[in-house]
Amino acid sequence: MLIDSKRPFLWISIFLAISLSGTIIYQQYLKFVEKNTITIYTVTGTVKIRVKYAITPEEQQKGLVNQSSLNKNSGMLFVFPEEKIQSFWIENVLIPLEIIFINTEGRINEIMIMNPCAPDISTCPTYTSKSPARFAIKVNGDFTTKNLIIEGDILEVSGF
């Protein structure tokens, strides 16, 4: 009986190609997850937050409008071109939030509670940072309390 000498080579080649493709896809996935995850260093340890970025003025204006929930340990990271006093409002946002203001060095300047604006109110309050901020993160309303995050903690944001 003759054995096709090319068949084992073909199967080994297919296996190696699939393995290599899987490794490349996994590495790209890790880069995506890492890019969309920020870390806050607190006195009690680290807190990871999965974020959506709001970099353009259009993304920042839309923010979390009409969102009825926010997943645990997730939020929206606002990235500004320069460090300055920042202002936010919560019009058409349906859930209580906290906003964390961060300076260029990554230090948390301030944490504010942002309650949804009642539908019968014509003007919603504005939330303005007391100190200049380069970044801001909107998270669920009880996030900083549950994770023991305080002003002065350090945030790691890569690429900015």
mmCIF file of C-alpha atoms in Angstrom:
data_model
loop_
_atom_site.group_PDB
_atom_site.id
_atom_site.type_symbol
_atom_site.label_atom_id
_atom_site.label_comp_id
_atom_site.label_asym_id
_atom_site.label_seq_id
_atom_site.Cartn_x
_atom_site.Cartn_y
_atom_site.Cartn_z
ATOM 1 C CA MET A 1 0.000 0.000 0.000
ATOM 2 C CA LEU A 2 1.336 3.416 -1.006
ATOM 3 C CA ILE A 3 1.082 6.345 1.406
ATOM 4 C CA ASP A 4 0.620 9.831 0.032
ATOM 5 C CA SER A 5 3.706 11.612 1.333
ATOM 6 C CA LYS A 6 2.148 15.072 0.870
ATOM 7 C CA ARG A 7 -0.898 14.455 3.092
ATOM 8 C CA PRO A 8 0.870 14.721 6.522
ATOM 9 C CA PHE A 9 2.629 17.897 5.377
ATOM 10 C CA LEU A 10 -0.711 19.389 4.308
ATOM 11 C CA TRP A 11 -2.378 18.635 7.674
ATOM 12 C CA ILE A 12 0.588 19.983 9.623
ATOM 13 C CA SER A 13 0.587 23.147 7.479
ATOM 14 C CA ILE A 14 -3.149 23.677 8.032
ATOM 15 C CA PHE A 15 -2.746 23.143 11.793
ATOM 16 C CA LEU A 16 0.146 25.637 11.959
ATOM 17 C CA ALA A 17 -1.766 28.223 9.906
ATOM 18 C CA ILE A 18 -4.822 27.945 12.160
ATOM 19 C CA SER A 19 -2.656 28.138 15.296
ATOM 20 C CA LEU A 20 -0.818 31.208 14.005
ATOM 21 C CA SER A 21 -4.090 32.900 13.010
ATOM 22 C CA GLY A 22 -5.567 32.188 16.437
ATOM 23 C CA THR A 23 -2.516 33.644 18.161
ATOM 24 C CA ILE A 24 -2.644 36.812 16.049
ATOM 25 C CA ILE A 25 -6.388 37.273 16.650
ATOM 26 C CA TYR A 26 -5.904 36.765 20.398
ATOM 27 C CA GLN A 27 -3.067 39.320 20.513
ATOM 28 C CA GLN A 28 -5.238 41.873 18.680
ATOM 29 C CA TYR A 29 -8.076 41.183 21.123
ATOM 30 C CA LEU A 30 -5.748 41.811 24.072
ATOM 31 C CA LYS A 31 -4.653 45.128 22.549
ATOM 32 C CA PHE A 32 -8.300 46.137 22.096
ATOM 33 C CA VAL A 33 -9.209 45.197 25.671
ATOM 34 C CA GLU A 34 -6.143 46.959 27.072
ATOM 35 C CA LYS A 35 -6.844 50.118 25.064
ATOM 36 C CA ASN A 36 -10.410 50.196 26.364
ATOM 37 C CA THR A 37 -9.459 49.474 29.969
ATOM 38 C CA ILE A 38 -8.117 52.063 32.361
ATOM 39 C CA THR A 39 -6.685 51.429 35.796
ATOM 40 C CA ILE A 40 -7.146 53.496 38.933
ATOM 41 C CA TYR A 41 -4.586 52.969 41.692
ATOM 42 C CA THR A 42 -6.183 53.384 45.113
ATOM 43 C CA VAL A 43 -4.910 52.902 48.646
ATOM 44 C CA THR A 44 -6.662 49.508 48.733
ATOM 45 C CA GLY A 45 -5.506 48.249 45.305
ATOM 46 C CA THR A 46 -6.309 48.659 41.635
ATOM 47 C CA VAL A 47 -9.670 49.203 39.978
ATOM 48 C CA LYS A 48 -10.117 48.468 36.277
ATOM 49 C CA ILE A 49 -12.796 50.227 34.237
ATOM 50 C CA ARG A 50 -13.848 49.316 30.702
ATOM 51 C CA VAL A 51 -14.418 52.595 28.912
ATOM 52 C CA LYS A 52 -15.830 54.016 25.751
ATOM 53 C CA TYR A 53 -13.841 57.008 24.577
ATOM 54 C CA ALA A 54 -15.387 60.412 23.937
ATOM 55 C CA ILE A 55 -12.663 62.359 22.142
ATOM 56 C CA THR A 56 -14.376 64.387 19.429
ATOM 57 C CA PRO A 57 -16.740 67.243 20.317
ATOM 58 C CA GLU A 58 -19.622 65.228 18.825
ATOM 59 C CA GLU A 59 -18.841 62.173 20.977
ATOM 60 C CA GLN A 60 -18.498 64.383 24.039
ATOM 61 C CA GLN A 61 -21.779 66.154 23.400
ATOM 62 C CA LYS A 62 -23.642 62.868 22.971
ATOM 63 C CA GLY A 63 -22.004 61.269 26.018
ATOM 64 C CA LEU A 64 -24.413 58.895 27.746
ATOM 65 C CA VAL A 65 -27.622 60.516 26.483
ATOM 66 C CA ASN A 66 -30.701 58.239 26.615
ATOM 67 C CA GLN A 67 -28.703 55.370 28.125
ATOM 68 C CA SER A 68 -30.864 53.469 30.613
ATOM 69 C CA SER A 69 -28.014 51.556 32.269
ATOM 70 C CA LEU A 70 -24.264 51.320 32.529
ATOM 71 C CA ASN A 71 -22.519 47.981 33.051
ATOM 72 C CA LYS A 72 -20.646 47.346 36.278
ATOM 73 C CA ASN A 73 -17.033 48.604 36.095
ATOM 74 C CA SER A 74 -17.656 50.520 32.896
ATOM 75 C CA GLY A 75 -17.925 54.151 31.947
ATOM 76 C CA MET A 76 -17.157 56.835 29.415
ATOM 77 C CA LEU A 77 -13.756 58.524 29.305
ATOM 78 C CA PHE A 78 -13.748 62.102 28.028
ATOM 79 C CA VAL A 79 -10.378 63.187 26.636
ATOM 80 C CA PHE A 80 -9.805 66.906 26.145
ATOM 81 C CA PRO A 81 -7.059 68.517 24.045
ATOM 82 C CA GLU A 82 -5.842 70.591 26.978
ATOM 83 C CA GLU A 83 -6.116 70.768 30.736
ATOM 84 C CA LYS A 84 -8.634 73.401 31.818
ATOM 85 C CA ILE A 85 -11.823 73.849 33.847
ATOM 86 C CA GLN A 86 -14.371 71.417 32.384
ATOM 87 C CA SER A 87 -18.185 71.596 32.516
ATOM 88 C CA PHE A 88 -20.787 68.867 32.034
ATOM 89 C CA TRP A 89 -24.547 68.583 32.149
ATOM 90 C CA ILE A 90 -26.734 65.507 32.442
ATOM 91 C CA GLU A 91 -29.716 66.419 30.278
ATOM 92 C CA ASN A 92 -31.529 63.348 28.851
ATOM 93 C CA VAL A 93 -29.398 60.967 30.917
ATOM 94 C CA LEU A 94 -31.641 58.465 32.664
ATOM 95 C CA ILE A 95 -29.350 57.112 35.395
ATOM 96 C CA PRO A 96 -27.451 58.616 38.335
ATOM 97 C CA LEU A 97 -23.770 59.049 37.552
ATOM 98 C CA GLU A 98 -20.551 60.176 39.118
ATOM 99 C CA ILE A 99 -18.008 62.197 37.249
ATOM 100 C CA ILE A 100 -14.323 61.864 38.058
ATOM 101 C CA PHE A 101 -12.127 64.789 36.980
ATOM 102 C CA ILE A 102 -8.465 63.925 36.315
ATOM 103 C CA ASN A 103 -5.504 66.213 35.618
ATOM 104 C CA THR A 104 -2.804 65.703 32.967
ATOM 105 C CA GLU A 105 -0.607 63.732 35.379
ATOM 106 C CA GLY A 106 -3.447 61.265 36.022
ATOM 107 C CA ARG A 107 -4.340 62.414 39.544
ATOM 108 C CA ILE A 108 -8.028 62.519 40.461
ATOM 109 C CA ASN A 109 -8.867 66.153 41.253
ATOM 110 C CA GLU A 110 -12.502 65.800 42.115
ATOM 111 C CA ILE A 111 -15.483 63.428 42.185
ATOM 112 C CA MET A 112 -19.048 64.728 41.768
ATOM 113 C CA ILE A 113 -22.445 63.043 41.949
ATOM 114 C CA MET A 114 -24.636 63.766 38.917
ATOM 115 C CA ASN A 115 -28.336 63.040 39.393
ATOM 116 C CA PRO A 116 -30.624 62.722 36.369
ATOM 117 C CA CYS A 117 -32.442 65.892 35.450
ATOM 118 C CA ALA A 118 -36.190 65.661 36.019
ATOM 119 C CA PRO A 119 -38.193 65.808 32.758
ATOM 120 C CA ASP A 120 -40.298 68.742 33.994
ATOM 121 C CA ILE A 121 -37.250 70.967 34.614
ATOM 122 C CA SER A 122 -36.409 73.361 31.794
ATOM 123 C CA THR A 123 -32.734 73.852 32.728
ATOM 124 C CA CYS A 124 -30.557 71.033 34.053
ATOM 125 C CA PRO A 125 -27.662 71.833 36.398
ATOM 126 C CA THR A 126 -24.112 72.130 35.107
ATOM 127 C CA TYR A 127 -21.285 70.280 36.859
ATOM 128 C CA THR A 128 -18.028 72.249 36.644
ATOM 129 C CA SER A 129 -14.632 71.105 37.885
ATOM 130 C CA LYS A 130 -12.989 73.247 40.562
ATOM 131 C CA SER A 131 -9.507 72.504 39.177
ATOM 132 C CA PRO A 132 -8.257 72.146 35.619
ATOM 133 C CA ALA A 133 -8.823 68.655 34.194
ATOM 134 C CA ARG A 134 -7.606 66.916 31.024
ATOM 135 C CA PHE A 135 -9.799 63.829 31.469
ATOM 136 C CA ALA A 136 -13.168 63.023 32.970
ATOM 137 C CA ILE A 137 -14.849 59.676 33.496
ATOM 138 C CA LYS A 138 -18.582 59.194 33.904
ATOM 139 C CA VAL A 139 -19.377 56.036 35.896
ATOM 140 C CA ASN A 140 -22.367 54.626 37.771
ATOM 141 C CA GLY A 141 -23.589 56.749 40.680
ATOM 142 C CA ASP A 142 -22.140 54.598 43.455
ATOM 143 C CA PHE A 143 -18.984 53.451 41.700
ATOM 144 C CA THR A 144 -16.362 55.440 43.636
ATOM 145 C CA THR A 145 -17.887 54.587 47.006
ATOM 146 C CA LYS A 146 -18.068 50.861 46.224
ATOM 147 C CA ASN A 147 -14.477 50.841 44.937
ATOM 148 C CA LEU A 148 -13.017 53.157 47.598
ATOM 149 C CA ILE A 149 -11.826 55.666 45.005
ATOM 150 C CA ILE A 150 -10.977 59.089 46.438
ATOM 151 C CA GLU A 151 -9.534 62.384 45.278
ATOM 152 C CA GLY A 152 -5.763 62.061 44.939
ATOM 153 C CA ASP A 153 -5.868 58.495 43.557
ATOM 154 C CA ILE A 154 -3.935 57.935 40.337
ATOM 155 C CA LEU A 155 -5.398 56.961 36.996
ATOM 156 C CA GLU A 156 -3.409 55.306 34.226
ATOM 157 C CA VAL A 157 -4.536 56.292 30.729
ATOM 158 C CA SER A 158 -2.232 55.094 27.984
ATOM 159 C CA GLY A 159 -1.778 56.931 24.710
ATOM 160 C CA PHE A 160 -2.600 60.451 25.883
#
